[in-house]
Amino acid sequence: VQAELTIGEFSRITHLSVKTLRHYHRVGLLEPDSVNEATGYRYYGTTQVGAAHTIRRLRDLEMPIDDVRAVLAAPDVSARDALLATHLDRMQQQLTQTQSAVAALRDLLERPRAGIEIEHRTVAAMPALAMHATVTPAELGAWWSSTMVDLRDAVDAAGLEQTGPLGGVFDDELFTDEQGDAVLYIPVSDPPATAGRASAFTVPPAALAVATYLGPHDSVDRTYAALGLHVAAQKAGAAGPVREHYLVGALDTTDVAAWVTEICWPL
Amino acid sequence: VQAELTIGEFSRITHLSVKTLRHYHRVGLLEPDSVNEATGYRYYGTTQVGAAHTIRRLRDLEMPIDDVRAVLAAPDVSARDALLATHLDRMQQQLTQTQSAVAALRDLLERPRAGIEIEHRTVAAMPALAMHATVTPAELGAWWSSTMVDLRDAVDAAGLEQTGPLGGVFDDELFTDEQGDAVLYIPVSDPPATAGRASAFTVPPAALAVATYLGPHDSVDRTYAALGLHVAAQKAGAAGPVREHYLVGALDTTDVAAWVTEICWPL
DNA sequence: TTGCTCCTCACGTCACGTGAGGTGGC
DNA sequence: TTGCTCCTCACGTCACGTGAGGTGGC
């Protein structure tokens, strides 16, 4: 027979608030050992303290409750550790994003809005090898970083010669709405129909307003704004997806300050 | 006359979603230059792009909207920078907390639950100099760190001699509810009524169950749990606030692994 | 004229916290 | 018996996102 604790006792022992314990019961994360049917009183067993501690630790790390449930239900230590590792990876990514957000803020406040030069350019259709995805704005960053590497590997594996800089084509909806198509491509002279997860793609011809941006990708929105205002001033409506050309990018150097990106707004 | 942009154009230019822009209008964070009364259409001015960028940067750093509003309304650069510095401090604190939460998780998963030794002890009343506060659990950590230093300074400034280790008394409500009284005290033989923000305090006599905890304060809940279960097993109800004695703590060394804390649960 | 853009309104999300109003347990 | 503990239920918080249903602008 195991000792049963009231919710108040269990709260004092685990340092989880009574409201929180009731919430965890409601959502099925931590069910009391027994509940008195007549009174509704919850009774916790002493062996539940360990689970409570695990939950507390994971919630301190802002792991979603559904994921916490999965950790508690993990069949063995290696499955559990895999779930934890995934979450710690996510946290590491967030930290990286926060660091670049701080840098972008500093940049915005300190760097004078340089007069951004805008050039008009007409480009012909161009054969390329590409990877596509329909993503949300939140997913775009992760997709962009990983796909860039995958694409280069696919081009290398197919023994193709790159005939121009890596580029991307992005639906407007990716910025204004919740979902849109994204494409990353590498120009090659004679692309096969498919190469691994990549496939042949023809970058369409277009008239573009182009501005060049130097530095990490996080502050690129300032260049977008300058371009967008320029185009709007010309009363030209939206005429298709925007493009980016990575003249110097993540595949070339880890020094983000050395990155050179062309932003292209269709006319 | 300044060019006016529709919400869709402004969205593409600033990379803020249309839904987000409407939300910012609703809460008065970023009001369109003009709104057509008949149709409700919002029109943004080109000069609002800068504010939009600032908002975006600050929201990327999870600054609450009310604080963002304050930054935008700051009368000068130094006032603005002060607000930003406060937020960056908060973020730094969060980062520190996250790091210790990761350590605490690792500790929980890796360190075998050592058989915690519990001692019963009866203590007499003891004169001390103390600082009090009514705080929420969320505030407790920050209050604890800063007050500890303030209290030591007050004792030093009053030229008093410390007669025992720094200690704390904490209401149960701090763990089970949303608010409670917290006290930090330093035993001294003959305390003045007040010394700076500190005042005389008599640590009440008590019968205590005591366990010693080695290491950073983040994993202290495991010792609380062992003590609480021990006391519950003896069918002794809650008999007043818990106490902590910091035999080795933040005032003594920055090496958190060397900290020694006695946790005292009243009987 | 067509279809694209814009609108409002009510509700959902996430992990709880708040507070009213009431009952059971020691 | 008293008052302390526990209960439910509905709503609030925060920063938006969702989706229905409808209208205006080029």
Coordinates of C-alpha atoms (C1' of nucleotides) in Angstrom, one line a residue:
Chain A
V1 CA 0.0 0.0 0.0
Q2 CA 1.5 3.3 -1.1
A3 CA 1.0 6.6 0.7
E4 CA -1.3 9.0 -1.0
L5 CA -0.8 12.7 -1.0
T6 CA -3.4 15.4 -1.4
I7 CA -2.8 18.0 -4.2
G8 CA -1.6 20.5 -1.6
E9 CA 1.0 18.1 -0.2
F10 CA 2.1 17.0 -3.6
S11 CA 2.4 20.7 -4.7
R12 CA 4.6 21.5 -1.7
I13 CA 6.8 18.5 -2.4
T14 CA 7.2 19.0 -6.1
H15 CA 7.1 22.8 -6.3
L16 CA 4.4 22.6 -9.0
S17 CA 1.5 24.9 -8.2
V18 CA -1.9 23.5 -7.5
K19 CA -3.3 25.2 -10.6
T20 CA -0.6 23.7 -12.7
L21 CA -1.2 20.2 -11.3
R22 CA -4.9 20.5 -12.0
H23 CA -4.0 21.6 -15.5
Y24 CA -1.7 18.7 -16.0
H25 CA -4.5 16.4 -14.9
R26 CA -6.9 18.0 -17.4
V27 CA -4.6 17.5 -20.3
G28 CA -3.6 14.1 -19.2
L29 CA 0.1 14.8 -18.6
L30 CA 0.2 13.8 -15.0
E31 CA -2.8 11.9 -13.8
P32 CA -3.3 11.5 -10.0
D33 CA -3.0 7.9 -8.8
S34 CA -6.6 8.0 -7.7
V35 CA -9.5 10.4 -7.7
N36 CA -12.3 10.2 -5.2
E37 CA -15.4 9.9 -7.3
A38 CA -17.8 11.5 -4.8
T39 CA -15.6 14.6 -3.9
G40 CA -13.4 14.9 -6.9
Y41 CA -10.4 15.0 -4.6
R42 CA -7.1 14.1 -6.3
Y43 CA -4.6 11.8 -4.6
Y44 CA -1.0 11.4 -5.8
G45 CA 1.3 8.6 -5.1
T46 CA 4.8 9.1 -3.7
T47 CA 6.2 7.4 -6.8
Q48 CA 4.8 10.2 -9.0
V49 CA 7.3 12.7 -7.7
G50 CA 9.9 11.6 -10.2
A51 CA 7.6 12.2 -13.2
A52 CA 6.7 15.6 -11.7
H53 CA 10.4 16.5 -11.6
T54 CA 11.0 15.4 -15.1
I55 CA 8.0 17.5 -16.3
R56 CA 9.2 20.5 -14.4
R57 CA 12.7 20.3 -15.9
L58 CA 11.3 19.9 -19.5
R59 CA 8.8 22.7 -19.0
D60 CA 11.6 24.9 -17.7
L61 CA 13.1 24.4 -21.1
E62 CA 9.8 25.3 -22.8
M63 CA 9.3 21.9 -24.2
P64 CA 5.6 21.7 -25.4
I65 CA 3.4 19.6 -23.2
D66 CA 2.7 17.1 -26.0
D67 CA 6.5 16.5 -26.4
V68 CA 6.8 16.1 -22.6
R69 CA 4.2 13.5 -22.7
A70 CA 6.2 11.7 -25.4
V71 CA 9.3 11.8 -23.3
L72 CA 7.5 10.3 -20.3
A73 CA 6.1 7.6 -22.6
A74 CA 9.4 6.8 -24.3
P75 CA 9.9 3.0 -24.3
D76 CA 13.6 3.1 -23.5
V77 CA 16.4 5.5 -22.6
S78 CA 17.7 5.8 -26.2
A79 CA 14.2 6.8 -27.5
R80 CA 13.9 9.3 -24.7
D81 CA 17.4 10.8 -25.3
A82 CA 16.6 11.2 -29.0
L83 CA 13.5 13.3 -28.1
L84 CA 15.6 15.3 -25.7
A85 CA 18.3 15.8 -28.3
T86 CA 15.8 17.0 -30.8
H87 CA 14.5 19.6 -28.4
L88 CA 17.9 20.8 -27.4
D89 CA 18.7 21.2 -31.1
R90 CA 15.7 23.4 -31.5
M91 CA 16.8 25.5 -28.6
Q92 CA 20.2 25.8 -30.0
Q93 CA 18.7 27.1 -33.3
Q94 CA 16.6 29.5 -31.4
L95 CA 19.6 30.8 -29.6
T96 CA 21.4 31.3 -32.9
Q97 CA 18.4 33.2 -34.3
T98 CA 18.3 35.4 -31.2
Q99 CA 21.9 36.3 -31.6
S100 CA 21.5 37.3 -35.2
A101 CA 18.3 39.2 -34.2
V102 CA 20.4 41.2 -31.8
A103 CA 23.0 41.9 -34.5
A104 CA 20.2 43.0 -36.9
L105 CA 18.8 45.4 -34.3
R106 CA 22.2 46.9 -33.7
D107 CA 22.6 47.2 -37.5
L108 CA 19.2 48.9 -37.8
L109 CA 20.0 51.4 -35.1
E110 CA 23.6 52.2 -35.8
R111 CA 24.1 51.8 -39.6
P112 CA 22.9 54.9 -41.5
R113 CA 20.4 53.9 -44.2
A114 CA 22.9 53.9 -47.0
G115 CA 21.5 55.1 -50.3
I116 CA 20.8 51.8 -51.8
E117 CA 21.5 51.7 -55.5
I118 CA 18.9 50.1 -57.7
E119 CA 19.6 48.8 -61.2
H120 CA 17.1 47.6 -63.8
R121 CA 18.0 44.4 -65.6
T122 CA 16.3 42.1 -68.1
V123 CA 17.2 38.5 -67.9
A124 CA 16.7 35.6 -70.3
A125 CA 15.4 32.2 -69.4
M126 CA 18.1 30.0 -67.8
P127 CA 18.4 26.2 -67.3
A128 CA 19.1 25.1 -63.8
L129 CA 18.8 22.2 -61.3
A130 CA 16.4 23.1 -58.5
M131 CA 14.7 22.0 -55.3
H132 CA 11.1 23.1 -54.5
A133 CA 9.0 23.3 -51.4
T134 CA 5.8 24.7 -50.1
V135 CA 6.6 26.2 -46.7
T136 CA 5.4 28.7 -44.2
P137 CA 7.5 31.8 -43.3
A138 CA 8.5 30.1 -40.0
E139 CA 9.8 27.1 -41.9
L140 CA 11.5 29.1 -44.6
G141 CA 14.8 29.8 -42.8
A142 CA 15.5 26.1 -41.9
W143 CA 14.5 24.9 -45.3
W144 CA 16.7 27.5 -47.0
S145 CA 19.9 26.6 -45.0
S146 CA 19.6 22.9 -45.4
T147 CA 18.3 22.8 -49.0
M148 CA 21.2 25.0 -50.2
V149 CA 23.7 22.3 -49.0
D150 CA 21.6 19.4 -50.4
L151 CA 21.3 21.1 -53.8
R152 CA 25.0 21.7 -54.1
D153 CA 25.6 18.1 -53.2
A154 CA 23.1 17.0 -55.8
V155 CA 24.8 19.0 -58.5
D156 CA 28.2 17.7 -57.5
A157 CA 27.0 14.1 -57.4
A158 CA 25.5 14.5 -60.9
G159 CA 28.9 15.8 -62.1
L160 CA 27.3 19.0 -63.5
E161 CA 29.2 22.2 -63.9
Q162 CA 27.7 25.3 -62.3
T163 CA 27.2 28.1 -64.8
G164 CA 26.1 30.9 -62.5
P165 CA 25.5 31.8 -58.9
L166 CA 23.0 29.9 -56.6
G167 CA 19.6 31.6 -56.7
G168 CA 16.2 31.5 -55.2
V169 CA 12.6 32.3 -56.2
F170 CA 10.1 33.1 -53.5
D171 CA 6.4 33.6 -53.7
D172 CA 5.0 36.8 -52.3
E173 CA 2.7 34.8 -50.1
L174 CA 5.7 33.7 -48.1
F175 CA 5.9 37.2 -46.7
T176 CA 2.3 38.4 -46.7
D177 CA 0.5 35.2 -46.0
E178 CA 1.0 31.9 -44.3
Q179 CA 2.4 29.7 -47.0
G180 CA 4.0 29.9 -50.4
D181 CA 6.4 28.2 -52.9
A182 CA 10.1 28.5 -52.5
V183 CA 12.7 27.3 -55.0
L184 CA 16.5 27.2 -54.7
Y185 CA 18.3 26.6 -58.0
I186 CA 21.8 26.3 -59.4
P187 CA 22.3 27.2 -63.0
V188 CA 23.7 24.4 -65.1
S189 CA 24.0 24.1 -68.9
D190 CA 22.2 20.8 -69.5
P191 CA 20.2 19.6 -66.5
P192 CA 18.9 16.1 -66.2
A193 CA 15.2 15.7 -65.5
T194 CA 16.0 14.7 -61.9
A195 CA 19.2 14.3 -59.8
G196 CA 18.5 12.9 -56.4
R197 CA 15.8 15.1 -54.9
A198 CA 16.6 17.9 -57.3
S199 CA 14.9 18.3 -60.7
A200 CA 15.4 20.4 -63.9
F201 CA 14.0 23.9 -63.7
T202 CA 14.0 26.8 -66.1
V203 CA 14.4 30.1 -64.4
P204 CA 11.9 32.3 -66.3
P205 CA 12.9 35.4 -68.2
A206 CA 12.0 38.6 -66.4
A207 CA 12.4 42.4 -66.1
L208 CA 13.9 43.0 -62.6
A209 CA 14.7 45.8 -60.3
V210 CA 17.9 44.7 -58.6
A211 CA 19.7 45.9 -55.4
T212 CA 22.8 44.4 -53.9
Y213 CA 22.9 43.7 -50.2
L214 CA 26.1 43.1 -48.2
G215 CA 26.1 41.2 -45.0
P216 CA 24.2 38.5 -43.0
H217 CA 20.8 37.6 -44.3
D218 CA 18.9 38.8 -41.3
S219 CA 18.9 42.5 -42.3
V220 CA 17.9 41.8 -45.9
D221 CA 14.5 43.2 -45.3
R222 CA 15.9 46.7 -45.4
T223 CA 17.0 46.1 -49.0
Y224 CA 13.6 44.6 -49.8
A225 CA 11.9 47.7 -48.4
A226 CA 14.1 50.1 -50.5
L227 CA 13.4 48.0 -53.6
G228 CA 9.7 47.7 -52.9
L229 CA 9.3 51.4 -52.3
H230 CA 11.2 52.1 -55.6
V231 CA 8.9 49.8 -57.5
A232 CA 5.8 51.1 -55.8
A233 CA 6.8 54.7 -56.7
Q234 CA 6.9 53.6 -60.4
K235 CA 3.3 52.4 -60.0
A236 CA 4.3 49.0 -61.2
G237 CA 2.2 46.3 -59.6
A238 CA 3.4 43.0 -58.2
A239 CA 4.6 41.0 -61.2
G240 CA 5.5 37.6 -59.9
P241 CA 7.8 36.2 -57.2
V242 CA 10.9 37.8 -56.0
R243 CA 14.4 36.4 -56.6
E244 CA 17.6 36.3 -54.7
H245 CA 21.1 35.7 -56.2
Y246 CA 23.7 34.5 -53.6
L247 CA 26.9 35.9 -55.2
V248 CA 28.7 35.1 -52.0
G249 CA 26.7 33.1 -49.4
A250 CA 26.7 30.3 -46.9
L251 CA 28.2 27.8 -49.4
D252 CA 31.2 30.1 -50.0
T253 CA 32.1 31.4 -46.6
T254 CA 31.0 31.2 -42.9
D255 CA 31.9 34.9 -42.5
V256 CA 28.3 36.3 -42.8
A257 CA 29.6 39.8 -43.1
A258 CA 31.2 38.9 -46.4
W259 CA 27.9 37.7 -47.9
V260 CA 26.7 39.4 -51.1
T261 CA 23.1 39.0 -52.1
E262 CA 21.2 40.5 -55.0
I263 CA 17.6 41.1 -54.3
C264 CA 15.5 41.1 -57.5
W265 CA 11.9 42.5 -57.6
P266 CA 10.0 41.8 -60.8
L267 CA 8.6 44.7 -62.8
Chain B
V1 CA 2.0 64.6 -50.9
Q2 CA 3.3 61.3 -49.9
A3 CA 2.7 58.0 -51.7
E4 CA 0.2 55.8 -49.9
L5 CA 0.5 52.0 -49.9
T6 CA -2.3 49.4 -49.5
I7 CA -1.9 46.9 -46.8
G8 CA -0.8 44.3 -49.3
E9 CA 1.9 46.5 -50.7
F10 CA 3.1 47.5 -47.3
S11 CA 3.1 43.9 -46.3
R12 CA 5.4 42.9 -49.2
I13 CA 7.7 45.8 -48.5
T14 CA 8.1 45.2 -44.8
H15 CA 7.7 41.5 -44.6
L16 CA 5.0 41.8 -41.9
S17 CA 2.0 39.7 -42.7
V18 CA -1.3 41.4 -43.4
K19 CA -2.9 39.7 -40.4
T20 CA 0.0 41.1 -38.3
L21 CA -0.5 44.6 -39.7
R22 CA -4.2 44.5 -38.9
H23 CA -3.4 43.3 -35.4
Y24 CA -0.9 46.1 -34.9
H25 CA -3.5 48.6 -36.0
R26 CA -6.1 47.1 -33.6
V27 CA -3.7 47.4 -30.6
G28 CA -2.5 50.9 -31.7
L29 CA 1.2 49.9 -32.3
L30 CA 1.4 50.9 -35.9
E31 CA -1.6 52.9 -37.2
P32 CA -2.0 53.4 -40.9
D33 CA -1.5 56.9 -42.2
S34 CA -5.1 57.0 -43.3
V35 CA -8.1 54.8 -43.3
N36 CA -10.9 55.2 -45.8
E37 CA -14.0 55.7 -43.7
A38 CA -16.4 54.2 -46.2
T39 CA -14.5 51.0 -47.1
G40 CA -12.2 50.6 -44.1
Y41 CA -9.2 50.2 -46.4
R42 CA -5.9 51.0 -44.6
Y43 CA -3.3 53.1 -46.4
Y44 CA 0.3 53.3 -45.1
G45 CA 2.8 56.0 -45.9
T46 CA 6.3 55.2 -47.2
T47 CA 7.8 56.9 -44.1
Q48 CA 6.2 54.2 -41.9
V49 CA 8.5 51.5 -43.2
G50 CA 11.2 52.5 -40.7
A51 CA 8.8 52.0 -37.7
A52 CA 7.8 48.7 -39.2
H53 CA 11.4 47.6 -39.3
T54 CA 12.0 48.6 -35.7
I55 CA 8.9 46.8 -34.6
R56 CA 9.9 43.7 -36.5
R57 CA 13.4 43.7 -34.9
L58 CA 12.1 44.1 -31.4
R59 CA 9.4 41.4 -31.8
D60 CA 12.1 39.1 -33.2
L61 CA 13.6 39.6 -29.8
E62 CA 10.3 38.8 -28.1
M63 CA 9.9 42.3 -26.7
P64 CA 6.2 42.7 -25.5
I65 CA 4.1 45.0 -27.7
D66 CA 3.6 47.5 -24.9
D67 CA 7.4 47.8 -24.5
V68 CA 7.8 48.2 -28.3
R69 CA 5.3 51.0 -28.2
A70 CA 7.4 52.7 -25.5
V71 CA 10.5 52.3 -27.6
L72 CA 8.8 53.9 -30.6
A73 CA 7.6 56.8 -28.3
A74 CA 10.9 57.4 -26.6
P75 CA 11.7 61.1 -26.6
D76 CA 15.3 60.7 -27.4
V77 CA 18.0 58.2 -28.2
S78 CA 19.3 57.8 -24.7
A79 CA 15.8 57.0 -23.4
R80 CA 15.3 54.6 -26.2
D81 CA 18.6 52.9 -25.5
A82 CA 17.8 52.6 -21.9
L83 CA 14.6 50.7 -22.7
L84 CA 16.6 48.4 -25.1
A85 CA 19.3 47.8 -22.6
T86 CA 16.6 46.7 -20.0
H87 CA 15.2 44.2 -22.5
L88 CA 18.6 42.9 -23.4
D89 CA 19.3 42.4 -19.7
R90 CA 16.1 40.4 -19.3
M91 CA 17.1 38.3 -22.3
Q92 CA 20.6 37.7 -20.8
Q93 CA 18.9 36.5 -17.5
Q94 CA 16.7 34.2 -19.4
L95 CA 19.7 32.7 -21.2
T96 CA 21.4 32.1 -17.9
Q97 CA 18.3 30.4 -16.6
T98 CA 18.0 28.3 -19.6
Q99 CA 21.6 27.2 -19.2
S100 CA 21.1 26.1 -15.6
A101 CA 17.9 24.4 -16.6
V102 CA 19.8 22.3 -19.1
A103 CA 22.3 21.5 -16.4
A104 CA 19.5 20.6 -14.0
L105 CA 17.9 18.3 -16.5
R106 CA 21.2 16.5 -17.1
D107 CA 21.6 16.2 -13.4
L108 CA 18.2 14.7 -13.0
L109 CA 18.7 12.1 -15.8
E110 CA 22.3 11.2 -15.0
R111 CA 22.8 11.5 -11.3
P112 CA 21.4 8.5 -9.4
R113 CA 19.0 9.6 -6.7
A114 CA 21.5 9.5 -3.9
G115 CA 20.0 8.3 -0.6
I116 CA 19.5 11.7 1.0
E117 CA 20.2 11.8 4.7
I118 CA 17.7 13.5 6.9
E119 CA 18.4 14.7 10.3
H120 CA 16.0 16.0 13.0
R121 CA 17.1 19.1 14.8
T122 CA 15.6 21.5 17.3
V123 CA 16.7 25.1 17.0
A124 CA 16.3 28.0 19.5
A125 CA 15.3 31.5 18.6
M126 CA 18.1 33.5 17.0
P127 CA 18.6 37.3 16.6
A128 CA 19.4 38.4 13.1
L129 CA 19.3 41.3 10.6
A130 CA 16.8 40.6 7.7
M131 CA 15.2 41.8 4.6
H132 CA 11.6 40.9 3.8
A133 CA 9.5 40.9 0.6
T134 CA 6.2 39.6 -0.7
V135 CA 6.9 38.1 -4.0
T136 CA 5.6 35.7 -6.6
P137 CA 7.5 32.5 -7.5
A138 CA 8.5 34.1 -10.8
E139 CA 10.1 37.0 -8.9
L140 CA 11.7 35.0 -6.2
G141 CA 14.9 34.1 -8.0
A142 CA 15.8 37.7 -8.9
W143 CA 14.9 38.9 -5.4
W144 CA 16.9 36.2 -3.8
S145 CA 20.1 36.9 -5.7
S146 CA 20.0 40.7 -5.4
T147 CA 18.8 40.8 -1.8
M148 CA 21.5 38.4 -0.6
V149 CA 24.2 40.9 -1.7
D150 CA 22.2 43.9 -0.3
L151 CA 21.9 42.2 3.0
R152 CA 25.5 41.4 3.4
D153 CA 26.4 45.0 2.5
A154 CA 23.9 46.3 5.1
V155 CA 25.5 44.1 7.8
D156 CA 29.0 45.3 6.7
A157 CA 28.0 48.9 6.7
A158 CA 26.5 48.6 10.2
G159 CA 29.8 47.1 11.4
L160 CA 28.0 44.0 12.7
E161 CA 29.7 40.6 13.2
Q162 CA 28.0 37.7 11.6
T163 CA 27.3 34.9 14.1
G164 CA 26.1 32.2 11.7
P165 CA 25.4 31.3 8.1
L166 CA 23.1 33.3 5.9
G167 CA 19.6 31.9 5.9
G168 CA 16.2 32.2 4.4
V169 CA 12.5 31.6 5.4
F170 CA 10.0 31.0 2.7
D171 CA 6.2 30.7 2.9
D172 CA 4.7 27.6 1.4
E173 CA 2.5 29.8 -0.7
L174 CA 5.6 30.7 -2.7
F175 CA 5.5 27.1 -4.1
T176 CA 1.9 26.2 -4.1
D177 CA 0.2 29.5 -4.8
E178 CA 1.0 32.7 -6.5
Q179 CA 2.4 34.8 -3.8
G180 CA 4.1 34.6 -0.4
D181 CA 6.5 36.1 2.0
A182 CA 10.3 35.6 1.7
V183 CA 12.9 36.6 4.2
L184 CA 16.7 36.5 4.0
Y185 CA 18.6 37.0 7.2
I186 CA 22.1 37.1 8.6
P187 CA 22.5 36.1 12.3
V188 CA 24.1 38.8 14.4
S189 CA 24.4 39.0 18.1
D190 CA 22.8 42.4 18.8
P191 CA 20.9 43.7 15.8
P192 CA 19.8 47.4 15.5
A193 CA 16.1 48.0 14.8
T194 CA 17.0 49.0 11.3
A195 CA 20.2 49.2 9.1
G196 CA 19.5 50.6 5.7
R197 CA 16.7 48.6 4.1
A198 CA 17.3 45.7 6.6
S199 CA 15.7 45.4 10.0
A200 CA 16.0 43.3 13.2
F201 CA 14.5 39.8 12.9
T202 CA 14.2 37.0 15.3
V203 CA 14.4 33.6 13.6
P204 CA 11.8 31.7 15.5
P205 CA 12.6 28.4 17.4
A206 CA 11.5 25.3 15.6
A207 CA 11.7 21.5 15.2
L208 CA 13.1 20.8 11.8
A209 CA 13.8 17.9 9.5
V210 CA 17.1 18.9 7.7
A211 CA 18.8 17.7 4.6
T212 CA 21.9 18.9 3.0
Y213 CA 22.2 19.7 -0.7
L214 CA 25.4 20.1 -2.6
G215 CA 25.5 22.0 -5.9
P216 CA 23.7 24.8 -7.8
H217 CA 20.4 25.9 -6.5
D218 CA 18.5 24.8 -9.5
S219 CA 18.2 21.1 -8.5
V220 CA 17.3 21.9 -5.0
D221 CA 13.8 20.7 -5.6
R222 CA 14.9 17.1 -5.5
T223 CA 16.1 17.6 -1.9
Y224 CA 12.8 19.3 -1.1
A225 CA 10.9 16.3 -2.4
A226 CA 12.9 13.8 -0.4
L227 CA 12.3 15.9 2.8
G228 CA 8.7 16.4 2.0
L229 CA 8.1 12.7 1.5
H230 CA 9.9 11.9 4.7
V231 CA 7.8 14.4 6.6
A232 CA 4.6 13.2 4.9
A233 CA 5.4 9.6 5.8
Q234 CA 5.5 10.7 9.4
K235 CA 2.0 12.1 9.1
A236 CA 3.2 15.5 10.3
G237 CA 1.2 18.3 8.6
A238 CA 2.7 21.5 7.3
A239 CA 4.0 23.4 10.3
G240 CA 5.1 26.7 9.0
P241 CA 7.5 28.1 6.4
V242 CA 10.5 26.2 5.2
R243 CA 14.0 27.4 5.8
E244 CA 17.3 27.3 3.9
H245 CA 20.8 27.7 5.4
Y246 CA 23.4 28.7 2.9
L247 CA 26.5 27.2 4.4
V248 CA 28.4 27.9 1.2
G249 CA 26.6 30.0 -1.3
A250 CA 26.7 32.8 -3.9
L251 CA 28.4 35.2 -1.4
D252 CA 31.2 32.8 -0.8
T253 CA 32.1 31.4 -4.2
T254 CA 31.0 31.7 -7.8
D255 CA 31.6 27.9 -8.2
V256 CA 28.0 26.8 -8.0
A257 CA 29.1 23.1 -7.7
A258 CA 30.7 24.0 -4.4
W259 CA 27.5 25.4 -2.9
V260 CA 26.2 23.7 0.3
T261 CA 22.6 24.4 1.3
E262 CA 20.7 23.0 4.2
I263 CA 17.0 22.6 3.5
C264 CA 14.9 22.6 6.7
W265 CA 11.3 21.4 6.7
P266 CA 9.4 22.3 9.9
L267 CA 7.8 19.4 11.9
Chain C
dT1 C1' -17.2 42.9 -65.9
dT2 C1' -14.3 39.7 -63.5
dG3 C1' -11.5 38.2 -60.0
dC4 C1' -8.4 39.9 -56.8
dT5 C1' -7.8 42.6 -52.6
dC6 C1' -9.5 44.2 -48.8
dC7 C1' -12.8 44.2 -44.8
dT8 C1' -15.0 42.6 -40.1
dC9 C1' -16.2 39.3 -36.7
dA10 C1' -15.8 35.4 -33.8
dC11 C1' -13.1 31.9 -32.5
dG12 C1' -8.7 29.1 -31.9
dT13 C1' -3.8 28.5 -30.0
dC14 C1' -0.7 27.6 -25.8
dA15 C1' 0.0 26.9 -20.9
dC16 C1' -1.5 28.0 -17.6
dG17 C1' -3.6 32.0 -13.9
dT18 C1' -7.8 34.4 -12.0
dG19 C1' -11.7 34.5 -9.4
dA20 C1' -16.4 33.4 -8.3
dG21 C1' -19.1 30.2 -5.9
dG22 C1' -19.5 26.2 -3.6
dT23 C1' -18.5 21.7 -0.9
dG24 C1' -15.8 18.2 1.7
dG25 C1' -12.3 16.7 5.4
dC26 C1' -9.9 16.9 9.7
Chain D
dT1 C1' -18.0 22.8 14.8
dT2 C1' -14.9 25.9 12.4
dG3 C1' -12.0 27.1 9.0
dC4 C1' -9.0 25.3 5.9
dT5 C1' -8.6 22.6 1.7
dC6 C1' -10.3 21.1 -2.2
dC7 C1' -13.5 21.3 -6.2
dT8 C1' -15.6 23.1 -10.9
dC9 C1' -16.6 26.4 -14.3
dA10 C1' -16.0 30.3 -17.2
dC11 C1' -13.1 33.6 -18.5
dG12 C1' -8.5 36.1 -19.1
dT13 C1' -3.6 36.5 -20.9
dC14 C1' -0.4 37.2 -25.1
dA15 C1' 0.4 37.9 -30.0
dC16 C1' -1.3 36.8 -33.4
dG17 C1' -3.5 32.9 -37.0
dT18 C1' -7.8 30.8 -39.0
dG19 C1' -11.8 30.9 -41.6
dA20 C1' -16.3 32.3 -42.8
dG21 C1' -18.9 35.6 -45.1
dG22 C1' -19.0 39.7 -47.5
dT23 C1' -17.7 44.1 -50.2
dG24 C1' -14.8 47.4 -52.7
dG25 C1' -11.2 48.7 -56.4
dC26 C1' -8.8 48.3 -60.7

